[in-house]
Tab-separated table of C-alpha atoms in Angstrom:
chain	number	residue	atom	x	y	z
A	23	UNK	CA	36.173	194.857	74.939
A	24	UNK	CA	34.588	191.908	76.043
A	25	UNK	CA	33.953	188.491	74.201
A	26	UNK	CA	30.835	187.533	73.075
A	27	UNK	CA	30.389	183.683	72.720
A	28	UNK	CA	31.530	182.765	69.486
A	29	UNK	CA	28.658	181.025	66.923
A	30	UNK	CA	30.939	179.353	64.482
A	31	UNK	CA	33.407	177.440	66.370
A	32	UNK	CA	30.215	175.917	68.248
A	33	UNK	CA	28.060	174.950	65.815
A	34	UNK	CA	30.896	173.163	64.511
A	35	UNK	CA	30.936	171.209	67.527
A	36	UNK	CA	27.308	170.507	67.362
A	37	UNK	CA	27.584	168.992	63.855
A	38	UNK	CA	30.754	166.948	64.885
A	39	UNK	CA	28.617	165.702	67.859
A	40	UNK	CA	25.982	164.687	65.448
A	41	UNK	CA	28.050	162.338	63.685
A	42	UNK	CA	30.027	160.321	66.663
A	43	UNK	CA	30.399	156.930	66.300
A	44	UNK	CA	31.336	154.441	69.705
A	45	UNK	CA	35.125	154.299	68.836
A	46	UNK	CA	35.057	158.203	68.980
A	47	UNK	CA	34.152	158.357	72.621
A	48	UNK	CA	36.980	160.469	75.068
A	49	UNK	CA	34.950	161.583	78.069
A	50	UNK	CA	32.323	160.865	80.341
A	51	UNK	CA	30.641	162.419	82.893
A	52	UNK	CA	31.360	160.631	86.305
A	53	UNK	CA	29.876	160.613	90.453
A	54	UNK	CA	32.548	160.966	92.616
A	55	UNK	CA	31.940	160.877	96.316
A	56	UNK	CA	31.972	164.482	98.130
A	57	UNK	CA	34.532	163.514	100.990
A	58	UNK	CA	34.041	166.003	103.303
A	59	UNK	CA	30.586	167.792	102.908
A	60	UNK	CA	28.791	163.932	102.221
A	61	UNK	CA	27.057	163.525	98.812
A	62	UNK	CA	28.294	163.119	95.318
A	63	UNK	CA	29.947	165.503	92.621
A	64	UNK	CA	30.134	165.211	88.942
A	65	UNK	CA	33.148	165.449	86.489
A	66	UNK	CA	34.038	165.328	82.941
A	67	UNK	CA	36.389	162.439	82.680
A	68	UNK	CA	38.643	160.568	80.111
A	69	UNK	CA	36.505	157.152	79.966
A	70	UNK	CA	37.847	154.121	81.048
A	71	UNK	CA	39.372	155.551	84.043
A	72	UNK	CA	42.399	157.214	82.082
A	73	UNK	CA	43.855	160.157	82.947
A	74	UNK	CA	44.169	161.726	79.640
A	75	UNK	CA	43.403	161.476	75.783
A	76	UNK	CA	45.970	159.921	73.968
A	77	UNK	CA	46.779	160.848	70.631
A	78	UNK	CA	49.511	159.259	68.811
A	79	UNK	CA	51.483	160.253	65.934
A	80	UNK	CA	54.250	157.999	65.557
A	81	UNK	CA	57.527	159.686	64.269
A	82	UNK	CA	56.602	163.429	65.319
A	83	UNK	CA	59.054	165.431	67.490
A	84	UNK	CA	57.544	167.073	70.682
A	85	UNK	CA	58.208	170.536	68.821
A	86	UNK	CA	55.822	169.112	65.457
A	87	UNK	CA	53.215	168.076	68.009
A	88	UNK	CA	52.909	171.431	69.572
A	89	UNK	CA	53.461	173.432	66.537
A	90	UNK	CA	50.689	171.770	64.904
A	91	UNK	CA	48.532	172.237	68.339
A	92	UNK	CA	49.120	175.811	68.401
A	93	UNK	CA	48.163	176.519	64.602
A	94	UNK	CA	45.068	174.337	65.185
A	95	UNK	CA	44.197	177.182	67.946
A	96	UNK	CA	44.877	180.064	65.952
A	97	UNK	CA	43.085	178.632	62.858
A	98	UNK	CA	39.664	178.773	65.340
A	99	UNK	CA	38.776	182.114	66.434
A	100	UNK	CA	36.933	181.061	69.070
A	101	UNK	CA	39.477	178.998	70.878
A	102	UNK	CA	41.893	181.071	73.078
A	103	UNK	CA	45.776	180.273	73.926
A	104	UNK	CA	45.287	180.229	77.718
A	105	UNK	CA	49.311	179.277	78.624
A	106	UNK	CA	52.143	178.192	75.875
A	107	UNK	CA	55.611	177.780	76.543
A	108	UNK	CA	57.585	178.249	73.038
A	109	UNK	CA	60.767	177.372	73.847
A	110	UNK	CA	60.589	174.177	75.982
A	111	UNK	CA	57.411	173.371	73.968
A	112	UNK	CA	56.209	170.754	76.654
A	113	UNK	CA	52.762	171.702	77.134
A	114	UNK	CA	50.319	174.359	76.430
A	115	UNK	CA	46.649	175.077	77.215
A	116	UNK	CA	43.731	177.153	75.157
A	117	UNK	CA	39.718	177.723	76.431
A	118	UNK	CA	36.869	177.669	74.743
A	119	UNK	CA	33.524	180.182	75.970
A	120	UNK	CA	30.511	178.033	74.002
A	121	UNK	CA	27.060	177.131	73.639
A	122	UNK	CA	26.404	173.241	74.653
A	123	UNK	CA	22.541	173.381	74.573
A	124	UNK	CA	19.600	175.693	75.009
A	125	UNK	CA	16.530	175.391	77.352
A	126	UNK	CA	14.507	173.634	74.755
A	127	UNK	CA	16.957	170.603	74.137
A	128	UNK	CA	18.727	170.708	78.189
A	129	UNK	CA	16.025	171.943	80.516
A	130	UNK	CA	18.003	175.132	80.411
A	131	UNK	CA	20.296	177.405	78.410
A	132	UNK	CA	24.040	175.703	78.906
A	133	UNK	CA	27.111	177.677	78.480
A	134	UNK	CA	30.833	176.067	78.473
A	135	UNK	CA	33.893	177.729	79.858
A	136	UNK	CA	36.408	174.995	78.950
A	137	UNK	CA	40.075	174.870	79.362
A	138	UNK	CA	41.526	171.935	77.141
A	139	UNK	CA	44.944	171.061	78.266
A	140	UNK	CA	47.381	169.347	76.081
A	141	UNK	CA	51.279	168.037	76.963
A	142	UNK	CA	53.234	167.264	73.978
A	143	UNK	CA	56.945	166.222	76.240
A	144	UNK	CA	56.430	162.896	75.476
A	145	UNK	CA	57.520	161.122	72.092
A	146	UNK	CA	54.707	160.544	69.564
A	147	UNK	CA	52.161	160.839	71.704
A	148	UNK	CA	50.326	164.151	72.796
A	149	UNK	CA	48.241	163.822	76.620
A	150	UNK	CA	44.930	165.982	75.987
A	151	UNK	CA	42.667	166.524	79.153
A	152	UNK	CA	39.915	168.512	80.046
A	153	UNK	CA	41.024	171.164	83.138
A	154	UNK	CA	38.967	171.184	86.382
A	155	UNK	CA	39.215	175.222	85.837
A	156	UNK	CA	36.511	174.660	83.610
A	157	UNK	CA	33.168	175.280	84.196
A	158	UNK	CA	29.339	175.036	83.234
A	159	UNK	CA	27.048	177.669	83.460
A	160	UNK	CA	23.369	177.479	83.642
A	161	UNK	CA	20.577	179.787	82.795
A	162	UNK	CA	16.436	179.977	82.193
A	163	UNK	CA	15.952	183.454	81.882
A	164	UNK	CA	17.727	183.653	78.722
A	165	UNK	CA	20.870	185.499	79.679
A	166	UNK	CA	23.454	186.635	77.710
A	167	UNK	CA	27.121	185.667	79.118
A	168	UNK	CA	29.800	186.935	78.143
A	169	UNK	CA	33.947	186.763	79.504
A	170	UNK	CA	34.618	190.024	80.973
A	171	UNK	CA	38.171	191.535	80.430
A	172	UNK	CA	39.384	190.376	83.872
A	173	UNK	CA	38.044	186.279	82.722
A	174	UNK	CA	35.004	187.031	84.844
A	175	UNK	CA	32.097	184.799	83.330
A	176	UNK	CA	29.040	188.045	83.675
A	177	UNK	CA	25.985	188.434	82.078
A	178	UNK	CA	24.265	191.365	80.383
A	179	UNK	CA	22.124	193.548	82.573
A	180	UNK	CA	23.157	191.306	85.270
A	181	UNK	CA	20.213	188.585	84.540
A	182	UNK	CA	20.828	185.572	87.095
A	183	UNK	CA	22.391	182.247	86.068
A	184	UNK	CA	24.185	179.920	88.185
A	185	UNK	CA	27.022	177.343	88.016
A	186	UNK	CA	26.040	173.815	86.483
A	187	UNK	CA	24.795	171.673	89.027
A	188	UNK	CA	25.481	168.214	87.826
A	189	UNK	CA	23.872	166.390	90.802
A	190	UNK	CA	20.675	168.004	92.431
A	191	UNK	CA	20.835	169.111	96.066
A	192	UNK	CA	19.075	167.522	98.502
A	193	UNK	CA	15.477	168.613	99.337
A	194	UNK	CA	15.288	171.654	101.566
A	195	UNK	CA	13.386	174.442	103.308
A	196	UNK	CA	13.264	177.612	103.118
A	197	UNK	CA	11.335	180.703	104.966
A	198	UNK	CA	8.615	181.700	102.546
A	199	UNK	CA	6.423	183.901	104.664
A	200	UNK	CA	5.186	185.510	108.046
A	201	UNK	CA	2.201	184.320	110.402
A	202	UNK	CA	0.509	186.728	111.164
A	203	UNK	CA	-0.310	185.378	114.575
A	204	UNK	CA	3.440	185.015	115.447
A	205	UNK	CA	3.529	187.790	117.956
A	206	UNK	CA	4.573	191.407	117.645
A	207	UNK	CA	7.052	190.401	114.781
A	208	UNK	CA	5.299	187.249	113.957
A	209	UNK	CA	6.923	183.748	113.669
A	210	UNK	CA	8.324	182.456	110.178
A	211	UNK	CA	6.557	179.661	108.257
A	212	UNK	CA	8.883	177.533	105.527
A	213	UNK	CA	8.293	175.765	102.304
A	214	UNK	CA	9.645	172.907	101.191
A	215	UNK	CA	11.775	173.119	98.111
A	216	UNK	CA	11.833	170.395	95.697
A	217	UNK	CA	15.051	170.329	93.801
A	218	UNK	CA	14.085	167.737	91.501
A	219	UNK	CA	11.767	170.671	90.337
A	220	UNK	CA	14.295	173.542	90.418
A	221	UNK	CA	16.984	171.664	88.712
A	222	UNK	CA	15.807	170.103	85.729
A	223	UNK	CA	18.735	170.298	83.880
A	224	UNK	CA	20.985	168.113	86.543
A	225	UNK	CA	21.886	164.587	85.511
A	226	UNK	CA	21.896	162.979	88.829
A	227	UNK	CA	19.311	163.074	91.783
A	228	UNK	CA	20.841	164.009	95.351
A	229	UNK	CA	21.454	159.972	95.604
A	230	UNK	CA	23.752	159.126	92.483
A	231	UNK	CA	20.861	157.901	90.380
A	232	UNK	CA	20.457	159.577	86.853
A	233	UNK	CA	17.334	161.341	86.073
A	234	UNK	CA	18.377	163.471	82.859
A	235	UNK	CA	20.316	160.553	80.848
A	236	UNK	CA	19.677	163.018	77.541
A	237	UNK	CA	22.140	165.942	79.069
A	238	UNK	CA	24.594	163.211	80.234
A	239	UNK	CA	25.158	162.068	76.390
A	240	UNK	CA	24.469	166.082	75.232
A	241	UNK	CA	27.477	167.116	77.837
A	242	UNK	CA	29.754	164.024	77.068
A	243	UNK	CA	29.396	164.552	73.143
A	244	UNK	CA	30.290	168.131	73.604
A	245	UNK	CA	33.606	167.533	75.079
A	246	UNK	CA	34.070	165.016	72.641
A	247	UNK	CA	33.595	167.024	70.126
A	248	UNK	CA	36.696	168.995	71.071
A	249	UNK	CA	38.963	166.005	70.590
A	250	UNK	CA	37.955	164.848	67.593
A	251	UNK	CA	38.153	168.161	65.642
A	252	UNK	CA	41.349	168.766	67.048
A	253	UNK	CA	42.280	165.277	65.928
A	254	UNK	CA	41.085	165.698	62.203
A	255	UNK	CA	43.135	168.062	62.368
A	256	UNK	CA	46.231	166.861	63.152
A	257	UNK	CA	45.868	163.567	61.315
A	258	UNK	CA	45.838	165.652	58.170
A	259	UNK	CA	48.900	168.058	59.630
A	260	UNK	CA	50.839	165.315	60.785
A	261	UNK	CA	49.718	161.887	59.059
């Protein structure tokens, strides 16, 4: 049967994401440089250039840490064990299928497919990061997505959305029609298509420069959100 996005578990985030303070901030959304095909890409990223979250609980076995992790996922129903290993208990990993914004606060409906990873091998200290399996997914025609039962991201009655684009492509063309004085099969005319107009919702223009700073802090307080729920949590578990 497949998985409708969950409503609790999200609005939870939302109110968490109300309330963040400075101190609170984990990720941030990042240009990179596109290597090979030119251009930029951008990433949710532990700030200050870290490779993970680091939460501390000084005294804890690896075992408590991930124990306490994998009640915290079965005490949400909508997060999802993705990949546990029980009897090393090293490191584990559990998704979440939500709701960051709709078209009225982001330009466009955005939908979350997140895969939060956490390693817990190391003493005190558990290593949270956000996977680059995850994925946005962006919609104005109101679709419905759901997580088929082979992880497929689908929508019902097939209504078009498209991966988050967090940069805009560059301006392009496009055939648009046929002159009719082209010849027997006439000759094709184009249109210019202005991105900046079709993707609203992006954060960055084709040349690095952000044009949607509101979805930049909407995005980066959603994935916050994640650590510092699981975090209340543990400080009460563990603390």
């Amino acid at each position: 049967m497949m998985k409708i996005i969950k409503a609790v578990f999200p609005l939870m985030l939302l109110i968490i994401s109300l309330h963040l303070y400075a101190q609170e901030r984990y990720f941030e959304i990042r240009l990179e440089k596109n290597e090979f095909g030119g251009g930029y890409t951008g990433k949710v990223l532990p700030i200050n250039d870290q490779q993970y979250v680091k939460l501390a609980y000084p005294g804890k076995t690896k075992e408590q840490l991930y124990d306490a992790v994998t009640d915290y996922v079965k005490s949400h129903s909508g997060l999802k064990l993705d990949y546990s290993n029980d009897t090393k208990k090293t490191f584990l990993a559990y998704r979440d299928f939500a709701t960051i914004g709709d078209k009225k606060k982001c330009s466009a409906d955005l939908v979350s497919l997140a895969y939060i990873m956490v390693v817990t091998d190391l003493k005190d200290t558990l290593l949270v990061s956000y996977s680059s399996t995850s994925k946005i997914f962006s919609t104005i025609f109101d679709a419905k997505l759901r997580i088929s039962p082979g992880n497929d991201v689908i929508s019902e009655g097939d209504i078009p959305f498209n991966e988050y684009k967090f940069v805009q492509p560059e301006d392009g063309r496009t055939q648009s029609s046929i002159s009719p004085n082209g010849g027997l099969l006439g000759a094709a005319t184009s249109r210019k298509i202005n991105y900046k107009l079709a993707y609203p919702e992006s954060i960055f223009d084709s040349s690095g420069k952000i044009v949607n700073l509101s979805n930049k802090k909407i995005i980066e307080n959603f994935f916050d959100a994640y650590i510092i729920d699981l975090k209340n949590y543990l400080d009460k578990r563990l603390k």
